[in-house]
């Protein structure tokens, strides 16, 4: 996992050094910048694959094409094998495979990449460039125009805001070239064919097979991989599958945080004991939660209350995990794919349910996935999300609503639970869903502090003067911190909002 910064216009070396320092947390292992004939490329590296020779920017043999990439390409070995007769490779890095694939086959080949990524390729040979982001926006990317009208790109807003008038989020599932503009190379759509509702055994098998494959490919690394274990269904399933396919010389490590006596901590211990992980936990206090809020908002680059609330436990568990591993697996995406939210019961037919699933999948890039990326990278930790593997997504969309929607005799995500019956203890497998911030004991503590910190008069004053809607005292509390770090109003346009505050 890494941080990238690209300027098509003029930028001083001291400015590039400052930018790369701002992105240091995204890649503390190595940092490098290169000036080509027409572009300034900067990169901070967290080395995961190709430890000895993967420093970026990476160039081709002729040094007329360069890449800076943030992310992981899980199928890089198969692509590399297919390209073997057409080109030569200078490193063991998965990022170089993206460079060579596009050099050989053009931008249309981006759809072949299986992974999470945001990259920029400088094409000096053709006086052009290509920028791309993965289909769901798992990895962040922002862009804007500087004062001279030249493009600037960056992994985080804090590195780009000083250079551009209006930062924008690069659209997921798109690539951009000067010749074509933005091109959607892959978008979520409902499948034409769906499973038969009566073929429950076949559906369960398809869920197991796609999930096991998704977890197994995300164990690929030249460093140790661990699992985030909240004790709930989603992370527990990921942990159980990872334990089955784990091949490292050390036991699989699992990590959990929470308040003293919280449900997350208690249930995570049970799961860790049942599946046999080397388990680590951290018990935080109310004082630690409150003290962390400022750092959380700085890294999160958002003041959205639901996002901040859920980000704080993520912040602590990422900190804990980073002391032991460099990569961690997490359970984001299960609720969206398997109708885990209570409101989804209103979508009783498959067409309307899939439409809603696709809608919320297309919003994850600036809510759940933004939280997951920023909190892990704040501690130089790479986070991978098996449930959002494209094969898992496409398979889940084939499942009829009748098997997904919870009913009087079926709890939420019944189908997912049924598919892994016997893999986890029943008390975990059939435990009712709790939000991460709720299960970890964070929600009540933060609510109380926000109520105490913002007076009624201050809330009214902010509601009257802020250029955005402030919906609660908690949002006012977070907004005040956000504005301290990011005073420019142009940053407000990138903040995603959930329905409630």
Short mmCIF file of C-alpha atoms in Angstrom, two decimals:
data_model
loop_
_atom_site.label_atom_id
_atom_site.label_comp_id
_atom_site.label_asym_id
_atom_site.label_seq_id
_atom_site.Cartn_x
_atom_site.Cartn_y
_atom_site.Cartn_z
CA UNK A 1 0.00 0.00 0.00
CA UNK A 2 1.29 3.40 -0.87
CA UNK A 3 0.71 7.09 -1.40
CA UNK A 4 1.06 8.75 -4.79
CA UNK A 5 1.34 12.37 -5.91
CA UNK A 6 1.59 13.58 -9.50
CA UNK A 7 1.86 17.11 -10.88
CA UNK A 8 1.66 17.86 -14.59
CA UNK A 9 2.67 21.46 -13.88
CA UNK A 10 5.67 23.07 -12.22
CA UNK A 11 6.44 22.11 -8.64
CA UNK A 12 9.52 22.87 -6.58
CA UNK A 13 11.57 20.03 -5.11
CA UNK A 14 10.89 21.41 -1.63
CA UNK A 15 7.14 21.25 -2.34
CA UNK A 16 7.40 17.64 -3.49
CA UNK A 17 9.37 16.80 -0.35
CA UNK A 18 6.65 18.39 1.78
CA UNK A 19 3.91 16.47 -0.04
CA UNK A 20 5.69 13.14 0.36
CA UNK A 21 6.12 13.88 4.05
CA UNK A 22 2.36 14.47 4.31
CA UNK A 23 1.88 11.01 2.76
CA UNK A 24 4.62 9.36 4.82
CA UNK A 25 2.10 7.32 6.84
CA UNK A 26 0.92 5.65 3.63
CA UNK A 27 4.41 4.37 2.88
CA UNK A 28 7.10 4.68 5.54
CA UNK A 29 9.44 2.11 3.98
CA UNK A 30 10.65 4.14 0.99
CA UNK A 31 10.00 7.42 -0.76
CA UNK A 32 11.10 8.69 -4.14
CA UNK A 33 10.28 11.33 -6.72
CA UNK A 34 11.18 11.52 -10.41
CA UNK A 35 10.95 14.38 -12.90
CA UNK A 36 10.41 13.28 -16.50
CA UNK A 37 10.14 15.51 -19.56
CA UNK A 38 6.60 16.57 -18.69
CA UNK A 39 5.52 15.28 -15.27
CA UNK A 40 6.60 15.18 -11.63
CA UNK A 41 5.98 11.77 -10.00
CA UNK A 42 6.08 11.20 -6.25
CA UNK A 43 5.62 7.99 -4.29
CA UNK A 44 5.67 6.71 -0.70
CA UNK A 45 5.92 2.93 -0.37
CA UNK A 46 4.69 0.37 2.12
CA UNK A 47 6.51 -2.70 0.79
CA UNK A 48 4.29 -5.78 0.58
CA UNK A 49 5.29 -7.59 -2.64
CA UNK A 50 8.72 -7.40 -4.29
CA UNK A 51 10.37 -6.13 -1.12
CA UNK A 52 13.86 -5.61 -2.54
CA UNK A 53 13.20 -4.06 -5.96
CA UNK A 54 9.70 -2.58 -5.92
CA UNK A 55 10.53 1.05 -5.15
CA UNK A 56 8.50 3.45 -7.31
CA UNK A 57 8.22 5.22 -9.69
CA UNK A 58 8.86 2.14 -11.86
CA UNK A 59 9.88 2.59 -15.51
CA UNK A 60 10.05 0.36 -18.58
CA UNK A 61 13.33 -0.64 -20.24
CA UNK A 62 13.35 2.43 -22.48
CA UNK A 63 12.50 4.76 -19.57
CA UNK A 64 9.75 6.38 -21.62
CA UNK A 65 6.86 5.02 -19.52
CA UNK A 66 6.60 5.32 -15.73
CA UNK A 67 4.05 4.22 -13.12
CA UNK A 68 3.20 5.22 -9.58
CA UNK A 69 0.61 2.90 -8.06
CA UNK A 70 -1.23 2.57 -4.77
CA UNK A 71 -2.72 -0.84 -4.15
CA UNK A 72 -2.37 -4.52 -4.94
CA UNK A 73 -2.89 -6.46 -8.18
CA UNK A 74 -3.87 -9.95 -7.01
CA UNK A 75 -3.63 -11.62 -10.43
CA UNK A 76 -0.27 -10.09 -11.32
CA UNK A 77 1.46 -13.47 -11.56
CA UNK A 78 -0.95 -14.84 -14.17
CA UNK A 79 -0.82 -11.60 -16.20
CA UNK A 80 2.96 -11.61 -15.96
CA UNK A 81 3.05 -15.17 -17.28
CA UNK A 82 0.79 -14.27 -20.21
CA UNK A 83 2.93 -11.25 -21.09
CA UNK A 84 6.19 -13.17 -20.74
CA UNK A 85 6.80 -13.60 -24.46
CA UNK A 86 5.88 -10.00 -25.30
CA UNK A 87 7.97 -8.01 -22.85
CA UNK A 88 10.55 -8.14 -20.09
CA UNK A 89 10.20 -7.23 -16.42
CA UNK A 90 12.72 -5.30 -14.36
CA UNK A 91 11.24 -5.95 -10.88
CA UNK A 92 9.16 -8.43 -8.89
CA UNK A 93 6.54 -5.75 -8.13
CA UNK A 94 2.88 -6.31 -8.93
CA UNK A 95 2.66 -2.62 -9.90
CA UNK A 96 5.06 -3.15 -12.79
CA UNK A 97 2.62 -5.70 -14.21
CA UNK A 98 0.00 -2.95 -14.57
CA UNK A 99 2.55 -0.80 -16.41
CA UNK A 100 3.59 -3.58 -18.79
CA UNK A 101 0.02 -4.76 -19.43
CA UNK A 102 -1.08 -1.30 -20.53
CA UNK A 103 2.14 -0.74 -22.46
CA UNK A 104 1.42 -3.96 -24.38
CA UNK A 105 -2.37 -3.78 -24.79
CA UNK A 106 -3.46 -0.22 -24.09
CA UNK A 107 -5.93 1.30 -21.62
CA UNK A 108 -8.68 -1.18 -22.56
CA UNK A 109 -6.68 -3.87 -20.73
CA UNK A 110 -7.26 -2.22 -17.32
CA UNK A 111 -10.37 -4.38 -16.95
CA UNK A 112 -8.06 -7.41 -16.72
CA UNK A 113 -6.60 -6.19 -13.42
CA UNK A 114 -8.00 -7.97 -10.38
CA UNK A 115 -7.28 -5.91 -7.31
CA UNK A 116 -7.56 -2.62 -5.50
CA UNK A 117 -5.60 0.18 -7.13
CA UNK A 118 -5.18 3.78 -8.11
CA UNK A 119 -2.34 4.52 -10.50
CA UNK A 120 -0.84 7.07 -12.88
CA UNK A 121 1.18 6.07 -15.93
CA UNK A 122 3.29 8.71 -17.65
CA UNK A 123 3.55 7.86 -21.35
CA UNK A 124 6.48 9.96 -22.56
CA UNK A 125 6.68 7.97 -25.78
CA UNK A 126 3.28 9.25 -26.90
CA UNK A 127 3.28 12.51 -24.93
CA UNK A 128 0.29 11.32 -22.90
CA UNK A 129 -0.74 9.69 -19.62
CA UNK A 130 -3.28 7.24 -18.15
CA UNK A 131 -4.91 7.41 -14.71
CA UNK A 132 -7.15 4.66 -13.31
CA UNK A 133 -8.99 3.60 -10.16
CA UNK A 134 -10.35 0.17 -9.21
CA UNK A 135 -14.02 -0.73 -9.89
CA UNK A 136 -15.31 -0.02 -6.36
CA UNK A 137 -12.91 2.72 -5.31
CA UNK A 138 -11.27 0.67 -2.58
CA UNK A 139 -8.13 2.78 -3.00
CA UNK A 140 -8.49 6.58 -2.89
CA UNK A 141 -7.57 9.07 -5.61
CA UNK A 142 -8.19 12.81 -5.96
CA UNK A 143 -7.44 15.28 -8.71
CA UNK A 144 -7.77 18.91 -9.67
CA UNK A 145 -6.31 21.69 -11.82
CA UNK A 146 -3.56 23.99 -10.59
CA UNK A 147 -3.37 27.73 -11.32
CA UNK A 148 -1.90 27.11 -14.76
CA UNK A 149 -4.61 24.58 -15.66
CA UNK A 150 -2.40 21.52 -15.26
CA UNK A 151 -3.60 18.28 -13.61
CA UNK A 152 -2.56 17.26 -10.12
CA UNK A 153 -3.35 13.82 -8.63
CA UNK A 154 -2.95 12.49 -5.10
CA UNK A 155 -3.97 9.66 -2.78
CA UNK A 156 -5.20 12.07 -0.12
CA UNK A 157 -6.80 15.50 -0.04
CA UNK A 158 -4.29 16.91 2.43
CA UNK A 159 -1.55 16.57 -0.18
CA UNK A 160 -3.48 18.19 -3.03
CA UNK A 161 -5.52 21.00 -1.47
CA UNK A 162 -2.73 23.60 -1.61
CA UNK A 163 -2.19 23.09 -5.35
CA UNK A 164 -5.71 23.04 -6.82
CA UNK A 165 -8.70 25.35 -6.64
CA UNK A 166 -11.28 22.57 -6.33
CA UNK A 167 -10.22 19.00 -5.47
CA UNK A 168 -12.43 16.27 -6.93
CA UNK A 169 -12.67 12.56 -6.24
CA UNK A 170 -11.52 10.47 -9.20
CA UNK A 171 -14.47 8.24 -10.17
CA UNK A 172 -14.13 4.55 -9.36
CA UNK A 173 -14.21 2.07 -12.23
CA UNK A 174 -12.85 4.71 -14.64
CA UNK A 175 -9.65 5.56 -16.40
CA UNK A 176 -8.67 8.94 -17.84
CA UNK A 177 -6.48 9.96 -20.76
CA UNK A 178 -6.10 13.41 -22.35
CA UNK A 179 -7.36 11.96 -25.63
CA UNK A 180 -10.47 10.16 -24.34
CA UNK A 181 -11.28 11.95 -21.09
CA UNK A 182 -13.00 9.80 -18.45
CA UNK A 183 -13.91 6.30 -19.61
CA UNK A 184 -15.91 3.83 -17.51
CA UNK A 185 -14.15 0.51 -18.00
CA UNK A 186 -16.28 -1.42 -15.49
CA UNK A 187 -19.52 -0.66 -13.68
CA UNK A 188 -21.77 -2.63 -11.40
CA UNK A 189 -24.82 -4.11 -13.11
CA UNK A 190 -27.37 -6.75 -12.29
CA UNK A 191 -26.71 -10.11 -13.97
CA UNK A 192 -29.08 -11.39 -16.63
CA UNK A 193 -29.22 -14.82 -15.03
CA UNK A 194 -29.97 -15.53 -11.37
CA UNK A 195 -29.93 -18.67 -9.27
CA UNK A 196 -33.08 -20.69 -8.81
CA UNK A 197 -34.54 -19.99 -5.37
CA UNK A 198 -35.05 -23.70 -4.83
CA UNK A 199 -31.37 -24.55 -5.44
CA UNK A 200 -30.26 -23.59 -1.94
CA UNK A 201 -27.42 -26.10 -1.78
CA UNK A 202 -25.97 -24.79 -5.03
CA UNK A 203 -26.22 -21.19 -3.83
CA UNK A 204 -24.51 -22.05 -0.55
CA UNK A 205 -21.72 -23.81 -2.41
CA UNK A 206 -21.20 -20.82 -4.73
CA UNK A 207 -20.93 -18.49 -1.72
CA UNK A 208 -18.38 -20.72 -0.01
CA UNK A 209 -16.27 -21.20 -3.12
CA UNK A 210 -16.11 -17.53 -4.13
CA UNK A 211 -15.41 -16.39 -0.57
CA UNK A 212 -12.67 -18.97 -0.01
CA UNK A 213 -11.01 -17.98 -3.29
CA UNK A 214 -11.28 -14.28 -2.39
CA UNK A 215 -9.66 -14.76 1.00
CA UNK A 216 -6.95 -17.07 -0.30
CA UNK A 217 -5.80 -14.61 -2.98
CA UNK A 218 -5.64 -11.83 -0.36
CA UNK A 219 -3.19 -13.83 1.71
CA UNK A 220 -0.64 -13.26 -1.06
CA UNK A 221 2.19 -11.15 0.35
CA UNK A 222 5.91 -11.21 1.10
CA UNK A 223 5.09 -10.07 4.65
CA UNK A 224 2.85 -11.36 7.43
CA UNK A 225 -0.95 -11.06 7.01
CA UNK A 226 -3.40 -10.86 9.94
CA UNK A 227 -7.16 -10.51 10.41
CA UNK A 228 -9.36 -7.89 12.02
CA UNK A 229 -11.67 -9.82 14.35
CA UNK A 230 -14.59 -7.91 15.87
CA UNK A 231 -16.37 -11.09 16.98
CA UNK A 232 -19.27 -10.48 14.59
CA UNK A 233 -20.25 -12.66 11.66
CA UNK A 234 -18.37 -10.94 8.82
CA UNK A 235 -14.91 -10.66 10.33
CA UNK A 236 -15.25 -14.07 12.00
CA UNK A 237 -15.94 -15.77 8.66
CA UNK A 238 -12.95 -14.02 7.08
CA UNK A 239 -10.78 -15.11 10.00
CA UNK A 240 -11.96 -18.72 9.84
CA UNK A 241 -11.31 -18.98 6.09
CA UNK A 242 -7.94 -17.24 6.44
CA UNK A 243 -6.94 -19.69 9.16
CA UNK A 244 -7.72 -22.56 6.81
CA UNK A 245 -5.56 -21.19 3.97
CA UNK A 246 -2.84 -19.54 6.04
CA UNK A 247 0.62 -20.91 5.16
CA UNK A 248 3.01 -18.59 6.99
CA UNK A 249 5.69 -19.78 9.36
CA UNK A 250 3.92 -17.94 12.21
CA UNK A 251 0.38 -18.59 13.49
CA UNK A 252 -2.35 -16.40 11.98
CA UNK A 253 -2.75 -13.31 14.14
CA UNK A 254 -6.14 -11.75 14.95
CA UNK A 255 -6.87 -8.33 16.46
CA UNK A 256 -9.75 -6.78 18.39
CA UNK A 257 -10.34 -3.59 20.37
CA UNK A 258 -13.16 -2.34 22.56
CA UNK A 259 -14.24 -0.88 25.85
CA UNK A 260 -13.93 -3.03 28.96
CA UNK A 261 -16.62 -5.73 28.88
CA UNK A 262 -17.83 -4.82 25.36
CA UNK A 263 -19.51 -7.44 23.19
CA UNK A 264 -16.82 -7.22 20.51
CA UNK A 265 -14.02 -8.12 22.89
CA UNK A 266 -15.90 -11.00 24.52
CA UNK A 267 -17.06 -12.54 21.24
CA UNK A 268 -13.72 -12.08 19.49
CA UNK A 269 -12.03 -14.08 22.24
CA UNK A 270 -14.51 -16.92 21.67
CA UNK A 271 -13.90 -16.92 17.92
CA UNK A 272 -10.13 -16.75 18.27
CA UNK A 273 -10.19 -19.70 20.66
CA UNK A 274 -12.52 -21.69 18.42
CA UNK A 275 -10.50 -21.25 15.20
CA UNK A 276 -7.05 -21.14 16.83
CA UNK A 277 -5.61 -17.73 15.99
CA UNK A 278 -2.85 -15.95 17.90
CA UNK A 279 -5.16 -13.30 19.35
CA UNK A 280 -4.36 -9.74 20.42
CA UNK A 281 -6.70 -7.21 21.97
CA UNK A 282 -6.62 -3.68 23.32
CA UNK A 283 -9.05 -2.20 25.85
CA UNK A 284 -9.45 1.55 25.43
CA UNK A 285 -10.82 4.13 27.83
CA UNK A 286 -13.23 7.00 27.23
CA UNK A 287 -10.33 9.42 27.59
CA UNK A 288 -8.39 7.63 24.84
CA UNK A 289 -11.40 7.70 22.51
CA UNK A 290 -11.88 11.43 22.95
CA UNK A 291 -8.15 12.12 22.58
CA UNK A 292 -8.05 10.15 19.31
CA UNK A 293 -10.92 12.02 17.62
CA UNK A 294 -8.72 14.83 16.31
CA UNK A 295 -6.18 12.49 14.72
CA UNK A 296 -8.99 10.34 13.32
CA UNK A 297 -10.63 13.29 11.58
CA UNK A 298 -7.30 14.52 10.21
CA UNK A 299 -6.62 11.16 8.58
CA UNK A 300 -10.25 10.41 7.68
CA UNK A 301 -10.68 13.79 5.92
CA UNK A 302 -14.35 13.81 6.88
CA UNK A 303 -16.60 15.03 9.68
CA UNK A 304 -19.58 12.77 8.84
CA UNK A 305 -20.77 11.51 12.26
CA UNK A 306 -21.52 7.89 11.39
CA UNK A 307 -18.20 7.63 9.59
CA UNK A 308 -16.18 9.20 12.39
CA UNK A 309 -17.92 7.08 15.03
CA UNK A 310 -17.12 3.84 13.25
CA UNK A 311 -13.63 5.04 12.30
CA UNK A 312 -12.46 5.42 15.89
CA UNK A 313 -12.48 1.68 16.75
CA UNK A 314 -10.90 1.08 13.32
CA UNK A 315 -8.18 3.55 14.26
CA UNK A 316 -7.34 1.66 17.45
CA UNK A 317 -7.47 -1.81 15.93
CA UNK A 318 -5.25 -0.67 13.05
CA UNK A 319 -2.78 0.73 15.54
CA UNK A 320 -2.77 -2.56 17.42
CA UNK A 321 -2.40 -4.67 14.26
CA UNK A 322 0.40 -2.50 12.86
CA UNK A 323 2.57 -3.47 15.81
CA UNK A 324 2.54 -7.08 14.60
CA UNK A 325 1.72 -7.30 10.85
CA UNK A 326 1.76 -5.14 7.69
CA UNK A 327 -1.44 -6.49 6.06
CA UNK A 328 -4.86 -7.18 7.56
CA UNK A 329 -8.12 -8.64 6.21
CA UNK A 330 -11.46 -7.03 7.08
CA UNK A 331 -15.17 -7.75 6.59
CA UNK A 332 -16.42 -4.65 4.72
CA UNK A 333 -19.08 -5.34 2.11
CA UNK A 334 -20.98 -8.29 3.62
CA UNK A 335 -23.96 -6.23 4.78
CA UNK A 336 -24.34 -4.65 1.35
CA UNK A 337 -24.09 -7.89 -0.62
CA UNK A 338 -26.20 -10.08 1.67
CA UNK A 339 -28.90 -7.58 2.71
CA UNK A 340 -27.67 -7.18 6.26
CA UNK A 341 -29.36 -3.82 6.84
CA UNK A 342 -32.84 -3.83 8.35
CA UNK A 343 -34.30 -1.37 5.82
CA UNK A 344 -33.55 -3.77 2.97
CA UNK A 345 -36.57 -5.90 3.82
CA UNK A 346 -38.66 -3.44 1.82
CA UNK A 347 -37.01 -4.75 -1.38
CA UNK A 348 -38.86 -8.01 -1.81
CA UNK A 349 -38.11 -8.70 -5.48
CA UNK A 350 -34.66 -9.44 -6.86
CA UNK A 351 -34.60 -6.58 -9.36
CA UNK A 352 -35.30 -3.86 -6.81
CA UNK A 353 -32.97 -5.42 -4.24
CA UNK A 354 -30.09 -5.61 -6.73
CA UNK A 355 -30.71 -2.02 -7.75
CA UNK A 356 -30.35 -0.97 -4.10
CA UNK A 357 -27.28 -3.17 -3.56
CA UNK A 358 -25.58 -1.65 -6.60
CA UNK A 359 -26.50 1.84 -5.43
CA UNK A 360 -24.89 1.39 -2.03
CA UNK A 361 -21.87 -0.43 -3.47
CA UNK A 362 -21.31 2.67 -5.57
CA UNK A 363 -21.31 4.87 -2.45
CA UNK A 364 -18.83 2.82 -0.41
CA UNK A 365 -15.82 4.68 -1.82
CA UNK A 366 -16.53 7.76 0.30
CA UNK A 367 -17.98 6.12 3.39
CA UNK A 368 -17.03 2.61 4.60
CA UNK A 369 -14.09 2.19 2.24
CA UNK A 370 -12.76 5.66 3.00
CA UNK A 371 -12.83 4.77 6.70
CA UNK A 372 -11.13 1.42 6.10
CA UNK A 373 -8.36 2.86 3.94
CA UNK A 374 -7.61 5.97 6.00
CA UNK A 375 -7.62 4.36 9.44
CA UNK A 376 -5.38 1.48 8.36
CA UNK A 377 -3.02 3.72 6.41
CA UNK A 378 -2.82 6.16 9.33
CA UNK A 379 -0.81 3.36 10.94
CA UNK A 380 0.98 2.21 7.76
CA UNK A 381 -1.14 -0.92 7.52
CA UNK A 382 -2.61 -2.39 4.33
CA UNK A 383 -6.25 -3.45 4.65
CA UNK A 384 -7.83 -5.92 2.21
CA UNK A 385 -11.55 -6.60 1.78
CA UNK A 386 -12.40 -10.13 0.51
CA UNK A 387 -16.19 -9.58 0.46
CA UNK A 388 -15.64 -6.90 -2.20
CA UNK A 389 -13.82 -9.24 -4.54
CA UNK A 390 -15.50 -8.80 -7.93
CA UNK A 391 -16.32 -12.52 -8.25
CA UNK A 392 -17.96 -12.46 -4.82
CA UNK A 393 -19.93 -9.34 -5.80
CA UNK A 394 -21.09 -10.79 -9.12
CA UNK A 395 -22.04 -14.09 -7.51
CA UNK A 396 -24.01 -12.35 -4.75
CA UNK A 397 -26.01 -10.37 -7.30
CA UNK A 398 -27.20 -13.65 -8.83
CA UNK A 399 -28.89 -14.69 -5.59
CA UNK A 400 -32.67 -14.07 -5.55
CA UNK A 401 -34.12 -11.70 -2.97
CA UNK A 402 -36.20 -14.50 -1.48
CA UNK A 403 -33.04 -16.13 -0.15
CA UNK A 404 -31.51 -12.89 1.13
CA UNK A 405 -34.21 -10.82 2.79
CA UNK A 406 -34.67 -11.68 6.44
CA UNK A 407 -38.10 -12.87 7.52
CA UNK A 408 -39.85 -13.77 10.76
CA UNK A 409 -38.12 -17.14 10.82
CA UNK A 410 -34.85 -15.91 9.30
CA UNK A 411 -32.45 -13.39 10.84
CA UNK A 412 -30.43 -10.95 8.72
CA UNK A 413 -27.75 -12.51 6.49
CA UNK A 414 -29.36 -15.90 7.09
CA UNK A 415 -28.07 -17.19 3.76
CA UNK A 416 -24.46 -16.23 4.48
CA UNK A 417 -24.69 -17.84 7.90
CA UNK A 418 -26.21 -20.99 6.44
CA UNK A 419 -23.45 -21.24 3.85
CA UNK A 420 -20.82 -21.51 6.58
CA UNK A 421 -22.78 -23.58 9.08
CA UNK A 422 -20.31 -25.58 11.17
CA UNK A 423 -17.36 -23.29 10.42
CA UNK A 424 -17.97 -21.13 13.50
CA UNK A 425 -19.55 -21.77 16.91
CA UNK A 426 -23.34 -21.36 16.76
CA UNK A 427 -23.26 -18.55 19.32
CA UNK A 428 -21.12 -16.54 16.88
CA UNK A 429 -22.64 -17.70 13.61
CA UNK A 430 -26.18 -16.87 14.71
CA UNK A 431 -25.43 -13.78 16.81
CA UNK A 432 -27.50 -10.71 15.95
CA UNK A 433 -25.64 -7.97 14.06
CA UNK A 434 -24.17 -5.01 15.94
CA UNK A 435 -22.44 -1.98 14.41
CA UNK A 436 -18.67 -1.98 14.97
CA UNK A 437 -18.83 1.23 16.98
CA UNK A 438 -21.74 -0.16 19.02
CA UNK A 439 -20.26 -3.57 19.67
CA UNK A 440 -16.92 -2.04 20.64
CA UNK A 441 -18.56 0.23 23.24
CA UNK A 442 -17.64 3.44 21.43
CA UNK A 443 -21.04 4.80 20.48
CA UNK A 444 -22.40 5.88 23.87
CA UNK A 445 -19.06 7.34 24.96
CA UNK A 446 -18.79 9.56 21.89
CA UNK A 447 -22.44 10.63 21.97
CA UNK A 448 -22.06 11.77 25.57
CA UNK A 449 -18.87 13.72 24.92
CA UNK A 450 -20.31 15.52 21.90
CA UNK A 451 -23.39 16.53 23.89
CA UNK A 452 -21.16 17.98 26.56
CA UNK A 453 -18.80 19.74 24.14
CA UNK A 454 -21.34 21.62 22.01
CA UNK A 455 -23.85 23.95 23.65
CA UNK A 456 -27.30 24.56 22.22
CA UNK A 457 -26.28 28.11 21.29
CA UNK A 458 -23.14 26.92 19.51
CA UNK A 459 -25.12 24.36 17.51
CA UNK A 460 -27.57 27.04 16.40
CA UNK A 461 -24.73 29.40 15.48
CA UNK A 462 -23.01 26.74 13.37
CA UNK A 463 -26.28 25.79 11.69
CA UNK A 464 -26.77 29.43 10.71
CA UNK A 465 -23.21 30.16 9.53
CA UNK A 466 -21.71 26.93 8.18
CA UNK A 467 -21.81 26.53 4.36
CA UNK A 468 -23.05 22.95 4.85
CA UNK A 469 -25.92 21.44 6.79
CA UNK A 470 -25.06 20.61 10.40
CA UNK A 471 -27.56 18.02 11.62
CA UNK A 472 -26.59 17.28 15.22
CA UNK A 473 -24.28 18.22 18.09
CA UNK A 474 -22.08 15.29 17.23
CA UNK A 475 -21.72 16.50 13.65
CA UNK A 476 -21.01 20.02 14.94
CA UNK A 477 -18.28 18.67 17.21
CA UNK A 478 -16.59 16.78 14.37
CA UNK A 479 -17.09 19.64 11.89
CA UNK A 480 -15.29 22.05 14.22
CA UNK A 481 -12.26 19.75 14.31
CA UNK A 482 -12.39 19.18 10.55
CA UNK A 483 -12.32 22.93 9.84
CA UNK A 484 -9.27 23.33 12.06
CA UNK A 485 -7.34 20.89 9.89
CA UNK A 486 -8.93 21.84 6.55
CA UNK A 487 -10.09 25.48 6.67
CA UNK A 488 -10.70 25.83 2.93
CA UNK A 489 -14.33 25.49 1.85
CA UNK A 490 -13.25 23.61 -1.28
CA UNK A 491 -12.59 20.54 0.89
CA UNK A 492 -16.23 20.33 1.96
CA UNK A 493 -17.38 19.16 -1.46
CA UNK A 494 -15.60 15.83 -1.07
CA UNK A 495 -17.30 14.81 2.20
CA UNK A 496 -19.74 11.95 1.75
CA UNK A 497 -22.92 12.03 3.86
CA UNK A 498 -24.94 9.19 5.36
CA UNK A 499 -28.67 9.49 5.78
CA UNK A 500 -28.56 10.22 9.51
CA UNK A 501 -26.26 12.12 11.84
#
